[in-house]
PDB file of C-alpha atoms in Angstrom:
ATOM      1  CA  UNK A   4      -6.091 -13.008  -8.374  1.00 85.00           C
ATOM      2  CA  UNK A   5      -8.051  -9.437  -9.206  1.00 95.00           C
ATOM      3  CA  UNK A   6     -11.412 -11.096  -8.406  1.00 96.00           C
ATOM      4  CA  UNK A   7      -9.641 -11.567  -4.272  1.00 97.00           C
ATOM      5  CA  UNK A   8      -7.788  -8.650  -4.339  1.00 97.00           C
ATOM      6  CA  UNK A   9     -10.801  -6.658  -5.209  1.00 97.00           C
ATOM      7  CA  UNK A  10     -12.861  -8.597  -2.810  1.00 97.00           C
ATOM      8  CA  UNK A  11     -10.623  -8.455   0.474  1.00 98.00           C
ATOM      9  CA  UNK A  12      -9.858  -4.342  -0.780  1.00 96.00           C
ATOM     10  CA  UNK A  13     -13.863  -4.064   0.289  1.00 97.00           C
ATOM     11  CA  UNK A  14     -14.022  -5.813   3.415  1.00 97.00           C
ATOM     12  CA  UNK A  15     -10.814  -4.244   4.444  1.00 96.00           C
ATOM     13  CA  UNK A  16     -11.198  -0.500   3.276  1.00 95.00           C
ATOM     14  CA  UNK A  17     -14.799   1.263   3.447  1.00 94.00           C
ATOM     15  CA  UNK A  18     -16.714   1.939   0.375  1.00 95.00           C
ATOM     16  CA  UNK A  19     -15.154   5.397  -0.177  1.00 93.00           C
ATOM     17  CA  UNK A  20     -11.906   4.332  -0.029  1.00 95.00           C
ATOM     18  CA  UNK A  21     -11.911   0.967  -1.499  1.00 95.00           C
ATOM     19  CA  UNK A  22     -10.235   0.841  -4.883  1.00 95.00           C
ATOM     20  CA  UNK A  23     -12.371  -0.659  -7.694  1.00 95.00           C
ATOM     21  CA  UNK A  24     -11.857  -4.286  -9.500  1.00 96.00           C
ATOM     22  CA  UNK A  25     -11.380  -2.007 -12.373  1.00 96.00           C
ATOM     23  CA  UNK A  26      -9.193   0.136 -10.614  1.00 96.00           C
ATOM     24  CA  UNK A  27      -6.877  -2.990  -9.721  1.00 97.00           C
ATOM     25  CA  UNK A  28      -7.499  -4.001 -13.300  1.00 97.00           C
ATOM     26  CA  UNK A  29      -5.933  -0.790 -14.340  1.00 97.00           C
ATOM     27  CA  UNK A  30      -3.166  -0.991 -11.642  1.00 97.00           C
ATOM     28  CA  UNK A  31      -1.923  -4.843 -12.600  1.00 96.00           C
ATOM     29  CA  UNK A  32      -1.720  -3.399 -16.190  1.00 97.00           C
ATOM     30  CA  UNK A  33       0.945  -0.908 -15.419  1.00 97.00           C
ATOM     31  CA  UNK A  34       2.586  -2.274 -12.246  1.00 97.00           C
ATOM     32  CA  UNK A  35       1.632  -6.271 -11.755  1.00 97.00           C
ATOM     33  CA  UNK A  36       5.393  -6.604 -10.037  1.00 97.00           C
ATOM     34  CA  UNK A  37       4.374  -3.994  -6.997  1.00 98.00           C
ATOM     35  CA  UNK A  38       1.631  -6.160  -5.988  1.00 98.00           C
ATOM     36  CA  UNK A  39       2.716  -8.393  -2.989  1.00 98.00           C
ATOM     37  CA  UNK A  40      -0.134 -11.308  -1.712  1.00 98.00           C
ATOM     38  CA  UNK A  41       0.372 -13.339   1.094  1.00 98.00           C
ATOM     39  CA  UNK A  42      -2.042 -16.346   0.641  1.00 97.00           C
ATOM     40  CA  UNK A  43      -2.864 -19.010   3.462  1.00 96.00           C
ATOM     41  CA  UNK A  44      -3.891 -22.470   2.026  1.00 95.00           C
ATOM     42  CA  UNK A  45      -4.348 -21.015  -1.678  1.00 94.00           C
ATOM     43  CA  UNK A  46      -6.343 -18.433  -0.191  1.00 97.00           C
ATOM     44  CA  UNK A  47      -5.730 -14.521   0.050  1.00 98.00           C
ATOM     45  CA  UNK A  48      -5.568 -13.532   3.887  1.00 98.00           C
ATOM     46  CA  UNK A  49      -3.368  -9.675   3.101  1.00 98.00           C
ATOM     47  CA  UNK A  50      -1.772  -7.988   0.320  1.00 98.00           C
ATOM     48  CA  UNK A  51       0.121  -4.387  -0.169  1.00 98.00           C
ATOM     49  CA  UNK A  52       0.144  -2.878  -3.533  1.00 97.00           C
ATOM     50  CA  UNK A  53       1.320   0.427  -5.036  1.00 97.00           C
ATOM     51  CA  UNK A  54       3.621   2.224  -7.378  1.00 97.00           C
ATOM     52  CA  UNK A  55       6.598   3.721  -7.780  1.00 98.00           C
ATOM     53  CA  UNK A  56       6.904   7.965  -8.488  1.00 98.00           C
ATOM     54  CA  UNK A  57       9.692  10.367  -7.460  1.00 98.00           C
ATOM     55  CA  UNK A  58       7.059  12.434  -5.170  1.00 97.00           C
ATOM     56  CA  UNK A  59       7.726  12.145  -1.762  1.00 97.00           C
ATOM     57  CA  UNK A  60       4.225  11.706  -0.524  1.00 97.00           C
ATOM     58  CA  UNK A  61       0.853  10.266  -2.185  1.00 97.00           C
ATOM     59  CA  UNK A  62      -1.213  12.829  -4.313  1.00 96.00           C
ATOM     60  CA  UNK A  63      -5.379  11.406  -4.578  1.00 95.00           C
ATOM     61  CA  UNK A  64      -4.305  11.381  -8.113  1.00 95.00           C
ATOM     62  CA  UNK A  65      -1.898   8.757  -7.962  1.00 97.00           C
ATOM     63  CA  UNK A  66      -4.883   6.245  -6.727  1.00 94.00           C
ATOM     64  CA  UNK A  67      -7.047   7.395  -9.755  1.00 91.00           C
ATOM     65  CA  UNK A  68      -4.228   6.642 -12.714  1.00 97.00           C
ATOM     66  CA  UNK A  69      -2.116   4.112 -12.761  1.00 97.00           C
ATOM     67  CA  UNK A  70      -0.118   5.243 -15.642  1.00 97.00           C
ATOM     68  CA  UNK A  71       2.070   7.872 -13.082  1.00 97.00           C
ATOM     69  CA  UNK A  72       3.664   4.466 -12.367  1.00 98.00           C
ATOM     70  CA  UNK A  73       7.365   5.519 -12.863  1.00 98.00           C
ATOM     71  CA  UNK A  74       9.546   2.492 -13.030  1.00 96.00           C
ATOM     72  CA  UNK A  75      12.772   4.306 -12.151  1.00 97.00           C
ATOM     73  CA  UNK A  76      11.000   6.297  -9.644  1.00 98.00           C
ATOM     74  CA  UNK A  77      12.790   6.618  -5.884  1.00 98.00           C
ATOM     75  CA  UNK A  78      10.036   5.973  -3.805  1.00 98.00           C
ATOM     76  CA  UNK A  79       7.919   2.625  -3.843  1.00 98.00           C
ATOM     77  CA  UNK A  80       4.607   4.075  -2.880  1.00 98.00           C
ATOM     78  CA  UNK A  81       1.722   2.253  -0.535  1.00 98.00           C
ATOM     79  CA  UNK A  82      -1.572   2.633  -1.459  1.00 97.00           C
ATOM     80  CA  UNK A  83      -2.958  -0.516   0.637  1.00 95.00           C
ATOM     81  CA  UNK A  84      -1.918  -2.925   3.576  1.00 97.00           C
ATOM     82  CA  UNK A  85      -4.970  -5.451   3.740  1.00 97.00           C
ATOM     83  CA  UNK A  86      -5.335  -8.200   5.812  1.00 98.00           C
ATOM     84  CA  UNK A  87      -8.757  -9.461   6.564  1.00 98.00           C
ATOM     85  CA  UNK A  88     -10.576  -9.140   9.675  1.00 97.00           C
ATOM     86  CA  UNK A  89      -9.699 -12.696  10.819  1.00 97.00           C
ATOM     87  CA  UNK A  90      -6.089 -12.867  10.311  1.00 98.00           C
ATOM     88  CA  UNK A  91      -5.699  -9.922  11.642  1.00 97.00           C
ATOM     89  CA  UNK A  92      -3.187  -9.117  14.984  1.00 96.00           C
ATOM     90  CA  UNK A  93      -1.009 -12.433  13.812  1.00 97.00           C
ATOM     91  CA  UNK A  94       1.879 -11.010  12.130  1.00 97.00           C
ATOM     92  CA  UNK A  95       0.495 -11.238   8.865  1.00 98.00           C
ATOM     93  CA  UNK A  96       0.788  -7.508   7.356  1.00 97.00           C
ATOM     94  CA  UNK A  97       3.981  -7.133   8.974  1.00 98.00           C
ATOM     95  CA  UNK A  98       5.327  -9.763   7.298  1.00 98.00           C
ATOM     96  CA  UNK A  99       4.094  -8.349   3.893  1.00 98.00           C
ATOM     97  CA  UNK A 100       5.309  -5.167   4.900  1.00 98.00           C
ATOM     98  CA  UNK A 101       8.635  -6.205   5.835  1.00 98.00           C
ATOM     99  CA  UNK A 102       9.043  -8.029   2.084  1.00 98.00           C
ATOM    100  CA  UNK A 103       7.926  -4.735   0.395  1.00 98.00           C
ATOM    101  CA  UNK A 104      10.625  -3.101   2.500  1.00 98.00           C
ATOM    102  CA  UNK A 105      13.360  -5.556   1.281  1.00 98.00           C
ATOM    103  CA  UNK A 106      12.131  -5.430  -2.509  1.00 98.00           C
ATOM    104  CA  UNK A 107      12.667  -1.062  -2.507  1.00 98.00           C
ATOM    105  CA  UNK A 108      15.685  -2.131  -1.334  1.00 98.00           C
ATOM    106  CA  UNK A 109      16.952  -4.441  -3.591  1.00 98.00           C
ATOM    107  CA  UNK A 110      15.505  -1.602  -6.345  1.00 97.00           C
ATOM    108  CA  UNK A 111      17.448   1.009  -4.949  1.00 98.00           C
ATOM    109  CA  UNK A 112      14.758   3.243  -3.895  1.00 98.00           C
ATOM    110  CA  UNK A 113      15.515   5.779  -1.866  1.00 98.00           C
ATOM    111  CA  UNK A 114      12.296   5.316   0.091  1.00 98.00           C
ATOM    112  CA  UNK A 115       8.862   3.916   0.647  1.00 98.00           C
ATOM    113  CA  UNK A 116       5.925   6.849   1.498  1.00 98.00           C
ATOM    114  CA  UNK A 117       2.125   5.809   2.428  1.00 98.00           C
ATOM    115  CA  UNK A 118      -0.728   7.825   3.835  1.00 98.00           C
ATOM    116  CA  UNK A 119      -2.867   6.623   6.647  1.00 97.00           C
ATOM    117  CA  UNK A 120      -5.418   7.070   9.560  1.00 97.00           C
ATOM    118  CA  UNK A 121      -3.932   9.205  12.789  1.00 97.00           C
ATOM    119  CA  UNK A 122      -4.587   6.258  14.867  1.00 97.00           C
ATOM    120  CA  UNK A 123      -2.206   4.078  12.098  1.00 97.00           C
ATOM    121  CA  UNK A 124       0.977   6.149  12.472  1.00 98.00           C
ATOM    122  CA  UNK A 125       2.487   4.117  16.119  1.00 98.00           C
ATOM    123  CA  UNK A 126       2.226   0.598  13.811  1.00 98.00           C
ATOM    124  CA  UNK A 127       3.682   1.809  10.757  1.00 98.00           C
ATOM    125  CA  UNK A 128       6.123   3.856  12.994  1.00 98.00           C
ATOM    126  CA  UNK A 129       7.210   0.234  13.766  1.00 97.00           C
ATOM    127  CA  UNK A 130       8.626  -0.186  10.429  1.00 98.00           C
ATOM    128  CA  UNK A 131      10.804   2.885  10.765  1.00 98.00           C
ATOM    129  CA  UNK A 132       8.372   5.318   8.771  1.00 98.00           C
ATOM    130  CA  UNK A 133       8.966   9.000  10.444  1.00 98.00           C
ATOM    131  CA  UNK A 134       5.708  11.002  10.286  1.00 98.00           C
ATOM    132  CA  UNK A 135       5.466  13.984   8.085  1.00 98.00           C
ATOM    133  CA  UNK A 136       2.925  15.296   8.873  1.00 97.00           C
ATOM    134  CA  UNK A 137      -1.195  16.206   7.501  1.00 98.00           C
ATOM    135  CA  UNK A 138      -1.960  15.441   4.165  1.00 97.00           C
ATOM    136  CA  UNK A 139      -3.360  16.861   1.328  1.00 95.00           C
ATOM    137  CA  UNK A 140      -4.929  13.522   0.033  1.00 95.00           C
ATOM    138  CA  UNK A 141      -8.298  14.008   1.069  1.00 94.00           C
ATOM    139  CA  UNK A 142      -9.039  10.162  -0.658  1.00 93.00           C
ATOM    140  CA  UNK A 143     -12.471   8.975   0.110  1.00 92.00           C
ATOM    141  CA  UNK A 144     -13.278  12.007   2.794  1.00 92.00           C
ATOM    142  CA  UNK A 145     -11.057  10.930   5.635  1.00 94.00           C
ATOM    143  CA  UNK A 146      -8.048  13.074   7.116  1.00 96.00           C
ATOM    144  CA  UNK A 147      -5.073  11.433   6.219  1.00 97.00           C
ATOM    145  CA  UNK A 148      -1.269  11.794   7.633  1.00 98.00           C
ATOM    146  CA  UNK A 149       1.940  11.249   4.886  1.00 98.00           C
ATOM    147  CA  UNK A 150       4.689   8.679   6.507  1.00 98.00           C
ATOM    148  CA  UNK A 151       7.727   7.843   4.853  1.00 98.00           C
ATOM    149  CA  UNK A 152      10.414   5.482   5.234  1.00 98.00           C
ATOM    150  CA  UNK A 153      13.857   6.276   4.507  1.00 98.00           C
ATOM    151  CA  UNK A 154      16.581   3.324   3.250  1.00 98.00           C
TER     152      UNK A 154
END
């Protein structure tokens, strides 16, 4: 699956902010279990992938090395919801996100953080992720907001 992950990471993401094949190479070897695809017909339409650290928000460090993955760590991280273009607005992300939500659960996490656009924060406030405010992450030269969800 790291040739479609990579591929539906560029059409989702632009090319600044796209992670690598190689980068998801690196990734699946250190965390392959915090990758969650949602396939239609034995096709990838969305996936959400990232790992797990004790930091409360995302660091642009933690999208260059995978090895920061900490198993026992208390927040499940998000580096990526991706759905493509056509699937879009039909539930699929959400559904996704809700199984990622479930799984930190299960693990015991004490929370799942992401980063994302300003005009991002009202869906993923959907979820029940409170707003922390601006980031530091300055990943790929866009202004970027930390979230995170509390269980």
């Amino acid at each position: 699956d790291l040739k479609a992950v990579a591929e539906v990471e560029r059409i989702c993401f632009p090319p600044a902010e796209a992670a690598s094949e190689e980068s998801f190479a690196e990734r699946l070897k250190y965390y392959p279990e915090h990758f969650w695809l949602l396939e239609e017909e034995g096709k990838l339409i969305s996936f959400i992938n990232g790992f797990v650290t004790d930091e409360m928000t995302i660091c642009d460090e933690m999208f260059a090395d995978a090895s920061m993955h900490n198993k026992d760590g208390a927040y499940q991280a998000i580096f990526g919801v991706n759905t493509l273009p056509e699937y879009r607005r039909q539930g699929y992300a959400a559904k996704v996100m809700w199984h990622v939500i479930e799984e930190a659960r299960k693990q015991g996490r004490k929370g799942l953080i992401l980063t994302c656009k300003e005009e991002k924060i009202h869906y993923y406030a959907k979820f029940g992720y409170e707003l922390l405010g601006l980031s530091e992450s300055v990943h790929g030269g866009a202004v970027w907001y930390d979230m995170i969800l509390y269980l």
